[in-house]
Amino acid sequence: MKKNQKILLFGAVGVFLALAALIVVLIVKNAEHTRLARELEERADSLRNENNRLELESLTGEFDRLNAEFDQIEDRELLLQNDSLVQQYNEAREKLTSLMQELEKEKKSNRANLQKIKELEAEIATLRGIAKHYLEEIRRINGEKEALQQELTETKGRNETLERENASYSQSNAELTKTVQLAKKLNITGLSLSIYNKKNKEEKSIKKAEKLGVSFVVTPNNTAAPGMKDFYVRILSPEGSLLGAGPSFSYDGATLTSTASRSMEYDNQELQVSVYWTVNATLTAGTYTVEVFADGYRLGTGKFTLKK
């Protein structure tokens, strides 16, 4: 082989070996780059997962704090159980819970769906703000209702005190009115029952009675109203039957029948009164009861024994 040909052959082999070495180096470097890229991607995934975990923990922590704030007033929620604000807040809490669960699922199983995650985070942030607003309104309204409840309690206490005072005043007024009325009541003394015969003279025997007479004295009373007074007399037989059928009158809410009555002028001075009843039935010996009434009061009563 000629010298020039040998030189060319060795040169070609050298170039081939150099190219082969270069290719090997390139392959090694590419593998290294691929490994580094894979490590970087894994590192990035790890960082993203860690970031997602921290963000989720932050959101969960904030959501838990929001729930805790609401739970602090749940023992007073009875005051607001019909309030639409509480219903709206509960709806927001339920939706937040659902979104938090969905966000956790997305961050764990679908890290490539970043857009969905961002949308969920944005919606959660909005709902969190709405829930906070509802919670502040609930606190404000609850505070107002507590203040009103306290005021109502105090007002009720004052009303009860006033009612007791009014009851006391009413009782005092009633007692005073009763005292005044009793002071105006006429008083009598010397009540008696007499028998009169046909000659209009007093008689001791009931068998000779043609007329019975009830007499009494009205004592002076400056507090009583002067004027014409109707005096009603009731005579009850020993058997308890009312004698006669005179005018009716009112007493203690009832209507009574008298044996006889008489009207006389009273001028607050002593007044002698006699009321007579003509006998129209057979009378028996025994104890008779006499009652005297005027102005709606019973002025006096007495029992008298009449003999045969």
PDB file of C-alpha atoms in Angstrom:
ATOM      1  CA  MET A   1       0.000   0.000   0.000  1.00  0.00           C
ATOM      2  CA  LYS A   2       1.241   3.325  -0.867  1.00  0.00           C
ATOM      3  CA  LYS A   3       2.208   5.725   1.782  1.00  0.00           C
ATOM      4  CA  ASN A   4      -0.485   8.255   0.868  1.00  0.00           C
ATOM      5  CA  GLN A   5      -3.203   5.670   1.041  1.00  0.00           C
ATOM      6  CA  LYS A   6      -2.098   4.582   4.506  1.00  0.00           C
ATOM      7  CA  ILE A   7      -2.159   8.156   5.678  1.00  0.00           C
ATOM      8  CA  LEU A   8      -5.745   8.590   4.401  1.00  0.00           C
ATOM      9  CA  LEU A   9      -6.872   5.313   5.960  1.00  0.00           C
ATOM     10  CA  PHE A  10      -5.479   6.219   9.381  1.00  0.00           C
ATOM     11  CA  GLY A  11      -7.023   9.679   9.078  1.00  0.00           C
ATOM     12  CA  ALA A  12     -10.431   8.227   8.273  1.00  0.00           C
ATOM     13  CA  VAL A  13     -10.211   5.819  11.217  1.00  0.00           C
ATOM     14  CA  GLY A  14      -9.222   8.665  13.497  1.00  0.00           C
ATOM     15  CA  VAL A  15     -12.126  10.790  12.333  1.00  0.00           C
ATOM     16  CA  PHE A  16     -14.520   7.856  12.829  1.00  0.00           C
ATOM     17  CA  LEU A  17     -13.211   7.200  16.289  1.00  0.00           C
ATOM     18  CA  ALA A  18     -13.521  10.890  17.132  1.00  0.00           C
ATOM     19  CA  LEU A  19     -17.108  10.973  15.864  1.00  0.00           C
ATOM     20  CA  ALA A  20     -17.917   7.837  17.782  1.00  0.00           C
ATOM     21  CA  ALA A  21     -16.461   9.351  20.945  1.00  0.00           C
ATOM     22  CA  LEU A  22     -18.434  12.538  20.348  1.00  0.00           C
ATOM     23  CA  ILE A  23     -21.632  10.571  19.841  1.00  0.00           C
ATOM     24  CA  VAL A  24     -20.991   8.668  23.076  1.00  0.00           C
ATOM     25  CA  VAL A  25     -20.352  11.927  24.931  1.00  0.00           C
ATOM     26  CA  LEU A  26     -23.526  13.431  23.484  1.00  0.00           C
ATOM     27  CA  ILE A  27     -25.557  10.373  24.443  1.00  0.00           C
ATOM     28  CA  VAL A  28     -24.177  10.476  27.983  1.00  0.00           C
ATOM     29  CA  LYS A  29     -24.822  14.211  28.301  1.00  0.00           C
ATOM     30  CA  ASN A  30     -28.379  13.782  26.950  1.00  0.00           C
ATOM     31  CA  ALA A  31     -29.056  11.021  29.456  1.00  0.00           C
ATOM     32  CA  GLU A  32     -27.673  13.252  32.170  1.00  0.00           C
ATOM     33  CA  HIS A  33     -29.856  16.122  30.994  1.00  0.00           C
ATOM     34  CA  THR A  34     -32.875  13.798  30.923  1.00  0.00           C
ATOM     35  CA  ARG A  35     -32.126  12.637  34.465  1.00  0.00           C
ATOM     36  CA  LEU A  36     -31.654  16.180  35.684  1.00  0.00           C
ATOM     37  CA  ALA A  37     -34.837  17.262  33.935  1.00  0.00           C
ATOM     38  CA  ARG A  38     -36.726  14.394  35.521  1.00  0.00           C
ATOM     39  CA  GLU A  39     -35.271  15.238  38.924  1.00  0.00           C
ATOM     40  CA  LEU A  40     -36.172  18.889  38.443  1.00  0.00           C
ATOM     41  CA  GLU A  41     -39.705  17.955  37.415  1.00  0.00           C
ATOM     42  CA  GLU A  42     -40.026  15.648  40.399  1.00  0.00           C
ATOM     43  CA  ARG A  43     -38.670  18.377  42.627  1.00  0.00           C
ATOM     44  CA  ALA A  44     -41.107  20.844  41.107  1.00  0.00           C
ATOM     45  CA  ASP A  45     -43.960  18.379  41.634  1.00  0.00           C
ATOM     46  CA  SER A  46     -42.848  17.908  45.200  1.00  0.00           C
ATOM     47  CA  LEU A  47     -42.758  21.675  45.727  1.00  0.00           C
ATOM     48  CA  ARG A  48     -46.151  22.077  44.085  1.00  0.00           C
ATOM     49  CA  ASN A  49     -47.602  19.305  46.246  1.00  0.00           C
ATOM     50  CA  GLU A  50     -46.070  20.848  49.340  1.00  0.00           C
ATOM     51  CA  ASN A  51     -47.443  24.249  48.316  1.00  0.00           C
ATOM     52  CA  ASN A  52     -50.870  22.733  47.669  1.00  0.00           C
ATOM     53  CA  ARG A  53     -50.721  21.004  51.044  1.00  0.00           C
ATOM     54  CA  LEU A  54     -49.816  24.237  52.815  1.00  0.00           C
ATOM     55  CA  GLU A  55     -52.508  26.181  50.950  1.00  0.00           C
ATOM     56  CA  LEU A  56     -55.085  23.516  51.740  1.00  0.00           C
ATOM     57  CA  GLU A  57     -54.042  23.484  55.396  1.00  0.00           C
ATOM     58  CA  SER A  58     -54.285  27.277  55.450  1.00  0.00           C
ATOM     59  CA  LEU A  59     -57.752  27.233  53.879  1.00  0.00           C
ATOM     60  CA  THR A  60     -58.856  24.404  56.141  1.00  0.00           C
ATOM     61  CA  GLY A  61     -57.512  26.208  59.199  1.00  0.00           C
ATOM     62  CA  GLU A  62     -59.260  29.428  58.253  1.00  0.00           C
ATOM     63  CA  PHE A  63     -62.484  27.552  57.524  1.00  0.00           C
ATOM     64  CA  ASP A  64     -62.226  25.791  60.880  1.00  0.00           C
ATOM     65  CA  ARG A  65     -61.683  29.140  62.628  1.00  0.00           C
ATOM     66  CA  LEU A  66     -64.755  30.536  60.872  1.00  0.00           C
ATOM     67  CA  ASN A  67     -66.817  27.559  62.024  1.00  0.00           C
ATOM     68  CA  ALA A  68     -65.435  27.920  65.535  1.00  0.00           C
ATOM     69  CA  GLU A  69     -66.479  31.579  65.612  1.00  0.00           C
ATOM     70  CA  PHE A  70     -69.989  30.617  64.582  1.00  0.00           C
ATOM     71  CA  ASP A  71     -70.121  27.722  67.053  1.00  0.00           C
ATOM     72  CA  GLN A  72     -69.367  30.189  69.852  1.00  0.00           C
ATOM     73  CA  ILE A  73     -72.807  31.715  69.364  1.00  0.00           C
ATOM     74  CA  GLU A  74     -74.700  28.532  68.557  1.00  0.00           C
ATOM     75  CA  ASP A  75     -75.955  28.324  72.134  1.00  0.00           C
ATOM     76  CA  ARG A  76     -77.709  31.630  71.446  1.00  0.00           C
ATOM     77  CA  GLU A  77     -78.931  30.657  67.987  1.00  0.00           C
ATOM     78  CA  LEU A  78     -82.390  29.983  69.423  1.00  0.00           C
ATOM     79  CA  LEU A  79     -82.856  33.743  69.363  1.00  0.00           C
ATOM     80  CA  LEU A  80     -82.223  33.654  65.612  1.00  0.00           C
ATOM     81  CA  GLN A  81     -83.624  30.271  64.634  1.00  0.00           C
ATOM     82  CA  ASN A  82     -86.181  31.859  62.323  1.00  0.00           C
ATOM     83  CA  ASP A  83     -83.748  34.454  60.984  1.00  0.00           C
ATOM     84  CA  SER A  84     -83.040  34.192  57.249  1.00  0.00           C
ATOM     85  CA  LEU A  85     -79.489  35.392  57.948  1.00  0.00           C
ATOM     86  CA  VAL A  86     -78.687  32.199  59.838  1.00  0.00           C
ATOM     87  CA  GLN A  87     -80.181  30.132  57.017  1.00  0.00           C
ATOM     88  CA  GLN A  88     -78.027  31.962  54.467  1.00  0.00           C
ATOM     89  CA  TYR A  89     -74.925  31.483  56.609  1.00  0.00           C
ATOM     90  CA  ASN A  90     -75.601  27.763  57.009  1.00  0.00           C
ATOM     91  CA  GLU A  91     -76.049  27.411  53.246  1.00  0.00           C
ATOM     92  CA  ALA A  92     -72.696  29.148  52.722  1.00  0.00           C
ATOM     93  CA  ARG A  93     -71.037  26.841  55.270  1.00  0.00           C
ATOM     94  CA  GLU A  94     -72.418  23.749  53.558  1.00  0.00           C
ATOM     95  CA  LYS A  95     -71.230  24.940  50.152  1.00  0.00           C
ATOM     96  CA  LEU A  96     -67.815  25.810  51.578  1.00  0.00           C
ATOM     97  CA  THR A  97     -67.509  22.320  53.019  1.00  0.00           C
ATOM     98  CA  SER A  98     -68.375  20.787  49.663  1.00  0.00           C
ATOM     99  CA  LEU A  99     -65.902  23.015  47.817  1.00  0.00           C
ATOM    100  CA  MET A 100     -63.133  22.295  50.324  1.00  0.00           C
ATOM    101  CA  GLN A 101     -63.636  18.576  49.812  1.00  0.00           C
ATOM    102  CA  GLU A 102     -63.585  19.007  46.042  1.00  0.00           C
ATOM    103  CA  LEU A 103     -60.464  21.181  46.228  1.00  0.00           C
ATOM    104  CA  GLU A 104     -58.659  18.623  48.380  1.00  0.00           C
ATOM    105  CA  LYS A 105     -59.561  15.903  45.888  1.00  0.00           C
ATOM    106  CA  GLU A 106     -58.335  17.969  42.934  1.00  0.00           C
ATOM    107  CA  LYS A 107     -55.027  18.836  44.620  1.00  0.00           C
ATOM    108  CA  LYS A 108     -54.370  15.227  45.544  1.00  0.00           C
ATOM    109  CA  SER A 109     -55.395  13.443  42.346  1.00  0.00           C
ATOM    110  CA  ASN A 110     -55.186  15.927  39.487  1.00  0.00           C
ATOM    111  CA  ARG A 111     -52.257  18.320  39.858  1.00  0.00           C
ATOM    112  CA  ALA A 112     -52.361  19.071  36.131  1.00  0.00           C
ATOM    113  CA  ASN A 113     -55.816  20.708  36.422  1.00  0.00           C
ATOM    114  CA  LEU A 114     -54.460  23.979  37.749  1.00  0.00           C
ATOM    115  CA  GLN A 115     -57.291  26.023  36.235  1.00  0.00           C
ATOM    116  CA  LYS A 116     -59.929  24.001  38.121  1.00  0.00           C
ATOM    117  CA  ILE A 117     -57.948  24.393  41.335  1.00  0.00           C
ATOM    118  CA  LYS A 118     -57.656  28.153  40.857  1.00  0.00           C
ATOM    119  CA  GLU A 119     -61.402  28.416  40.188  1.00  0.00           C
ATOM    120  CA  LEU A 120     -62.191  26.432  43.334  1.00  0.00           C
ATOM    121  CA  GLU A 121     -59.813  28.570  45.398  1.00  0.00           C
ATOM    122  CA  ALA A 122     -61.393  31.748  44.038  1.00  0.00           C
ATOM    123  CA  GLU A 123     -64.931  30.496  44.732  1.00  0.00           C
ATOM    124  CA  ILE A 124     -63.926  29.422  48.254  1.00  0.00           C
ATOM    125  CA  ALA A 125     -62.375  32.839  48.912  1.00  0.00           C
ATOM    126  CA  THR A 126     -65.598  34.541  47.775  1.00  0.00           C
ATOM    127  CA  LEU A 127     -67.810  32.297  49.872  1.00  0.00           C
ATOM    128  CA  ARG A 128     -65.495  32.719  52.836  1.00  0.00           C
ATOM    129  CA  GLY A 129     -65.945  36.479  52.588  1.00  0.00           C
ATOM    130  CA  ILE A 130     -69.730  36.076  52.336  1.00  0.00           C
ATOM    131  CA  ALA A 131     -69.771  33.734  55.328  1.00  0.00           C
ATOM    132  CA  LYS A 132     -67.703  36.210  57.357  1.00  0.00           C
ATOM    133  CA  HIS A 133     -70.166  38.955  56.447  1.00  0.00           C
ATOM    134  CA  TYR A 134     -73.108  36.802  57.529  1.00  0.00           C
ATOM    135  CA  LEU A 135     -71.341  35.960  60.785  1.00  0.00           C
ATOM    136  CA  GLU A 136     -70.708  39.639  61.545  1.00  0.00           C
ATOM    137  CA  GLU A 137     -74.367  40.437  60.828  1.00  0.00           C
ATOM    138  CA  ILE A 138     -75.483  37.568  63.054  1.00  0.00           C
ATOM    139  CA  ARG A 139     -73.276  38.854  65.876  1.00  0.00           C
ATOM    140  CA  ARG A 140     -74.599  42.378  65.447  1.00  0.00           C
ATOM    141  CA  ILE A 141     -78.245  41.303  65.367  1.00  0.00           C
ATOM    142  CA  ASN A 142     -77.702  38.883  68.238  1.00  0.00           C
ATOM    143  CA  GLY A 143     -76.159  41.687  70.283  1.00  0.00           C
ATOM    144  CA  GLU A 144     -79.134  43.928  69.541  1.00  0.00           C
ATOM    145  CA  LYS A 145     -81.560  41.167  70.483  1.00  0.00           C
ATOM    146  CA  GLU A 146     -79.722  40.507  73.729  1.00  0.00           C
ATOM    147  CA  ALA A 147     -79.900  44.201  74.558  1.00  0.00           C
ATOM    148  CA  LEU A 148     -83.621  44.213  73.748  1.00  0.00           C
ATOM    149  CA  GLN A 149     -84.133  41.078  75.842  1.00  0.00           C
ATOM    150  CA  GLN A 150     -82.371  42.732  78.764  1.00  0.00           C
ATOM    151  CA  GLU A 151     -84.506  45.829  78.318  1.00  0.00           C
ATOM    152  CA  LEU A 152     -87.659  43.703  78.153  1.00  0.00           C
ATOM    153  CA  THR A 153     -86.630  41.890  81.323  1.00  0.00           C
ATOM    154  CA  GLU A 154     -86.048  45.191  83.109  1.00  0.00           C
ATOM    155  CA  THR A 155     -89.341  46.580  81.766  1.00  0.00           C
ATOM    156  CA  LYS A 156     -91.170  43.450  82.908  1.00  0.00           C
ATOM    157  CA  GLY A 157     -89.664  43.879  86.356  1.00  0.00           C
ATOM    158  CA  ARG A 158     -90.777  47.508  86.481  1.00  0.00           C
ATOM    159  CA  ASN A 159     -94.264  46.535  85.279  1.00  0.00           C
ATOM    160  CA  GLU A 160     -94.537  43.844  87.941  1.00  0.00           C
ATOM    161  CA  THR A 161     -93.524  46.385  90.569  1.00  0.00           C
ATOM    162  CA  LEU A 162     -96.118  48.850  89.234  1.00  0.00           C
ATOM    163  CA  GLU A 163     -98.762  46.117  89.189  1.00  0.00           C
ATOM    164  CA  ARG A 164     -98.019  45.279  92.816  1.00  0.00           C
ATOM    165  CA  GLU A 165     -98.184  48.956  93.721  1.00  0.00           C
ATOM    166  CA  ASN A 166    -101.431  49.368  91.786  1.00  0.00           C
ATOM    167  CA  ALA A 167    -102.876  46.300  93.481  1.00  0.00           C
ATOM    168  CA  SER A 168    -101.891  47.753  96.830  1.00  0.00           C
ATOM    169  CA  TYR A 169    -103.404  51.133  95.902  1.00  0.00           C
ATOM    170  CA  SER A 170    -106.557  49.420  94.624  1.00  0.00           C
ATOM    171  CA  GLN A 171    -106.899  47.474  97.838  1.00  0.00           C
ATOM    172  CA  SER A 172    -106.345  50.627  99.863  1.00  0.00           C
ATOM    173  CA  ASN A 173    -108.883  52.513  97.755  1.00  0.00           C
ATOM    174  CA  ALA A 174    -111.384  49.671  98.108  1.00  0.00           C
ATOM    175  CA  GLU A 175    -110.914  49.654 101.860  1.00  0.00           C
ATOM    176  CA  LEU A 176    -111.207  53.431 101.954  1.00  0.00           C
ATOM    177  CA  THR A 177    -114.348  53.329  99.796  1.00  0.00           C
ATOM    178  CA  LYS A 178    -115.804  50.654 102.032  1.00  0.00           C
ATOM    179  CA  THR A 179    -114.962  52.713 105.098  1.00  0.00           C
ATOM    180  CA  VAL A 180    -116.574  55.802 103.573  1.00  0.00           C
ATOM    181  CA  GLN A 181    -119.651  53.820 102.589  1.00  0.00           C
ATOM    182  CA  LEU A 182    -119.946  52.324 106.052  1.00  0.00           C
ATOM    183  CA  ALA A 183    -119.561  55.788 107.515  1.00  0.00           C
ATOM    184  CA  LYS A 184    -122.553  56.917 105.424  1.00  0.00           C
ATOM    185  CA  LYS A 185    -124.631  53.950 106.542  1.00  0.00           C
ATOM    186  CA  LEU A 186    -127.543  54.764 108.829  1.00  0.00           C
ATOM    187  CA  ASN A 187    -127.497  53.258 112.292  1.00  0.00           C
ATOM    188  CA  ILE A 188    -130.493  52.348 114.417  1.00  0.00           C
ATOM    189  CA  THR A 189    -131.135  51.629 118.073  1.00  0.00           C
ATOM    190  CA  GLY A 190    -134.094  50.522 120.163  1.00  0.00           C
ATOM    191  CA  LEU A 191    -135.458  47.982 117.671  1.00  0.00           C
ATOM    192  CA  SER A 192    -138.750  46.504 118.928  1.00  0.00           C
ATOM    193  CA  LEU A 193    -141.723  44.416 117.757  1.00  0.00           C
ATOM    194  CA  SER A 194    -145.146  45.186 119.196  1.00  0.00           C
ATOM    195  CA  ILE A 195    -148.632  43.630 118.941  1.00  0.00           C
ATOM    196  CA  TYR A 196    -151.709  45.866 118.432  1.00  0.00           C
ATOM    197  CA  ASN A 197    -155.347  44.825 118.898  1.00  0.00           C
ATOM    198  CA  LYS A 198    -158.336  46.028 116.956  1.00  0.00           C
ATOM    199  CA  LYS A 199    -158.530  49.150 119.144  1.00  0.00           C
ATOM    200  CA  ASN A 200    -155.006  49.991 118.029  1.00  0.00           C
ATOM    201  CA  LYS A 201    -153.671  49.449 121.523  1.00  0.00           C
ATOM    202  CA  GLU A 202    -150.648  47.376 122.433  1.00  0.00           C
ATOM    203  CA  GLU A 203    -151.449  43.775 123.236  1.00  0.00           C
ATOM    204  CA  LYS A 204    -149.421  40.925 124.768  1.00  0.00           C
ATOM    205  CA  SER A 205    -151.324  38.012 123.249  1.00  0.00           C
ATOM    206  CA  ILE A 206    -150.533  37.036 119.658  1.00  0.00           C
ATOM    207  CA  LYS A 207    -154.070  35.666 119.326  1.00  0.00           C
ATOM    208  CA  LYS A 208    -155.506  39.192 119.577  1.00  0.00           C
ATOM    209  CA  ALA A 209    -153.057  40.691 117.058  1.00  0.00           C
ATOM    210  CA  GLU A 210    -154.681  42.878 114.420  1.00  0.00           C
ATOM    211  CA  LYS A 211    -151.460  44.660 113.556  1.00  0.00           C
ATOM    212  CA  LEU A 212    -147.739  44.261 114.192  1.00  0.00           C
ATOM    213  CA  GLY A 213    -145.537  47.314 114.633  1.00  0.00           C
ATOM    214  CA  VAL A 214    -141.758  47.579 114.259  1.00  0.00           C
ATOM    215  CA  SER A 215    -140.164  50.645 115.860  1.00  0.00           C
ATOM    216  CA  PHE A 216    -136.580  51.938 115.996  1.00  0.00           C
ATOM    217  CA  VAL A 217    -134.563  55.125 116.277  1.00  0.00           C
ATOM    218  CA  VAL A 218    -132.211  56.327 113.489  1.00  0.00           C
ATOM    219  CA  THR A 219    -129.222  57.937 115.202  1.00  0.00           C
ATOM    220  CA  PRO A 220    -127.640  61.214 113.975  1.00  0.00           C
ATOM    221  CA  ASN A 221    -125.002  60.808 111.200  1.00  0.00           C
ATOM    222  CA  ASN A 222    -123.496  63.863 109.502  1.00  0.00           C
ATOM    223  CA  THR A 223    -121.754  61.751 106.836  1.00  0.00           C
ATOM    224  CA  ALA A 224    -125.014  60.170 105.639  1.00  0.00           C
ATOM    225  CA  ALA A 225    -126.817  61.763 102.717  1.00  0.00           C
ATOM    226  CA  PRO A 226    -129.948  63.592 103.945  1.00  0.00           C
ATOM    227  CA  GLY A 227    -133.304  63.309 102.181  1.00  0.00           C
ATOM    228  CA  MET A 228    -136.177  60.876 101.808  1.00  0.00           C
ATOM    229  CA  LYS A 229    -135.300  57.394 103.051  1.00  0.00           C
ATOM    230  CA  ASP A 230    -137.206  54.194 102.317  1.00  0.00           C
ATOM    231  CA  PHE A 231    -137.181  51.884 105.348  1.00  0.00           C
ATOM    232  CA  TYR A 232    -138.033  48.234 104.616  1.00  0.00           C
ATOM    233  CA  VAL A 233    -139.040  45.812 107.373  1.00  0.00           C
ATOM    234  CA  ARG A 234    -139.038  42.018 107.137  1.00  0.00           C
ATOM    235  CA  ILE A 235    -140.838  39.943 109.785  1.00  0.00           C
ATOM    236  CA  LEU A 236    -140.196  36.202 109.775  1.00  0.00           C
ATOM    237  CA  SER A 237    -142.495  33.778 111.633  1.00  0.00           C
ATOM    238  CA  PRO A 238    -141.156  31.169 114.048  1.00  0.00           C
ATOM    239  CA  GLU A 239    -141.305  28.729 111.129  1.00  0.00           C
ATOM    240  CA  GLY A 240    -139.075  31.042 109.035  1.00  0.00           C
ATOM    241  CA  SER A 241    -141.801  32.259 106.638  1.00  0.00           C
ATOM    242  CA  LEU A 242    -141.960  35.894 105.564  1.00  0.00           C
ATOM    243  CA  LEU A 243    -145.079  37.663 106.773  1.00  0.00           C
ATOM    244  CA  GLY A 244    -146.879  39.826 104.247  1.00  0.00           C
ATOM    245  CA  ALA A 245    -145.877  40.809 100.711  1.00  0.00           C
ATOM    246  CA  GLY A 246    -144.677  44.389 100.748  1.00  0.00           C
ATOM    247  CA  PRO A 247    -142.463  46.307  98.280  1.00  0.00           C
ATOM    248  CA  SER A 248    -139.253  44.700  96.953  1.00  0.00           C
ATOM    249  CA  PHE A 249    -135.767  46.159  97.378  1.00  0.00           C
ATOM    250  CA  SER A 250    -132.157  45.377  96.514  1.00  0.00           C
ATOM    251  CA  TYR A 251    -129.666  44.074  99.007  1.00  0.00           C
ATOM    252  CA  ASP A 252    -126.212  42.557  98.444  1.00  0.00           C
ATOM    253  CA  GLY A 253    -126.894  41.912  94.753  1.00  0.00           C
ATOM    254  CA  ALA A 254    -130.257  40.220  95.370  1.00  0.00           C
ATOM    255  CA  THR A 255    -133.870  41.339  95.322  1.00  0.00           C
ATOM    256  CA  LEU A 256    -135.787  40.824  98.568  1.00  0.00           C
ATOM    257  CA  THR A 257    -139.457  41.208  99.475  1.00  0.00           C
ATOM    258  CA  SER A 258    -140.404  43.189 102.526  1.00  0.00           C
ATOM    259  CA  THR A 259    -143.262  42.741 104.971  1.00  0.00           C
ATOM    260  CA  ALA A 260    -143.927  46.498 104.937  1.00  0.00           C
ATOM    261  CA  SER A 261    -142.095  49.767 104.262  1.00  0.00           C
ATOM    262  CA  ARG A 262    -142.234  53.465 105.050  1.00  0.00           C
ATOM    263  CA  SER A 263    -140.647  56.593 103.547  1.00  0.00           C
ATOM    264  CA  MET A 264    -139.505  59.394 105.865  1.00  0.00           C
ATOM    265  CA  GLU A 265    -137.390  62.540 105.627  1.00  0.00           C
ATOM    266  CA  TYR A 266    -133.964  62.243 107.249  1.00  0.00           C
ATOM    267  CA  ASP A 267    -131.962  65.405 108.035  1.00  0.00           C
ATOM    268  CA  ASN A 268    -128.997  63.807 109.820  1.00  0.00           C
ATOM    269  CA  GLN A 269    -130.759  64.216 113.158  1.00  0.00           C
ATOM    270  CA  GLU A 270    -132.320  61.569 115.385  1.00  0.00           C
ATOM    271  CA  LEU A 271    -135.435  60.108 113.753  1.00  0.00           C
ATOM    272  CA  GLN A 272    -138.178  57.967 115.300  1.00  0.00           C
ATOM    273  CA  VAL A 273    -139.522  55.411 112.810  1.00  0.00           C
ATOM    274  CA  SER A 274    -142.440  53.003 113.114  1.00  0.00           C
ATOM    275  CA  VAL A 275    -143.546  50.600 110.380  1.00  0.00           C
ATOM    276  CA  TYR A 276    -146.853  48.709 110.666  1.00  0.00           C
ATOM    277  CA  TRP A 277    -148.185  45.549 109.080  1.00  0.00           C
ATOM    278  CA  THR A 278    -151.859  44.558 109.133  1.00  0.00           C
ATOM    279  CA  VAL A 279    -152.192  40.920 110.072  1.00  0.00           C
ATOM    280  CA  ASN A 280    -153.835  38.857 107.349  1.00  0.00           C
ATOM    281  CA  ALA A 281    -152.817  35.357 108.465  1.00  0.00           C
ATOM    282  CA  THR A 282    -153.041  33.199 111.551  1.00  0.00           C
ATOM    283  CA  LEU A 283    -150.090  33.846 113.833  1.00  0.00           C
ATOM    284  CA  THR A 284    -148.625  31.407 116.308  1.00  0.00           C
ATOM    285  CA  ALA A 285    -146.742  31.985 119.490  1.00  0.00           C
ATOM    286  CA  GLY A 286    -142.962  31.755 119.261  1.00  0.00           C
ATOM    287  CA  THR A 287    -139.840  33.675 118.335  1.00  0.00           C
ATOM    288  CA  TYR A 288    -140.149  36.155 115.459  1.00  0.00           C
ATOM    289  CA  THR A 289    -137.197  37.638 113.550  1.00  0.00           C
ATOM    290  CA  VAL A 290    -137.234  41.302 112.497  1.00  0.00           C
ATOM    291  CA  GLU A 291    -134.858  42.869 109.937  1.00  0.00           C
ATOM    292  CA  VAL A 292    -134.615  46.552 108.928  1.00  0.00           C
ATOM    293  CA  PHE A 293    -133.100  47.760 105.604  1.00  0.00           C
ATOM    294  CA  ALA A 294    -132.406  51.153 103.988  1.00  0.00           C
ATOM    295  CA  ASP A 295    -130.102  52.479 101.240  1.00  0.00           C
ATOM    296  CA  GLY A 296    -129.061  48.896 100.360  1.00  0.00           C
ATOM    297  CA  TYR A 297    -127.831  48.169 103.899  1.00  0.00           C
ATOM    298  CA  ARG A 298    -129.245  46.016 106.651  1.00  0.00           C
ATOM    299  CA  LEU A 299    -129.514  48.473 109.523  1.00  0.00           C
ATOM    300  CA  GLY A 300    -130.343  45.986 112.235  1.00  0.00           C
ATOM    301  CA  THR A 301    -131.932  42.673 113.187  1.00  0.00           C
ATOM    302  CA  GLY A 302    -133.548  41.279 116.309  1.00  0.00           C
ATOM    303  CA  LYS A 303    -135.526  38.314 117.679  1.00  0.00           C
ATOM    304  CA  PHE A 304    -138.704  38.724 119.719  1.00  0.00           C
ATOM    305  CA  THR A 305    -140.814  36.148 121.524  1.00  0.00           C
ATOM    306  CA  LEU A 306    -144.585  36.616 121.193  1.00  0.00           C
ATOM    307  CA  LYS A 307    -146.885  34.733 123.548  1.00  0.00           C
ATOM    308  CA  LYS A 308    -150.362  33.291 123.081  1.00  0.00           C
TER     309      LYS A 308
END
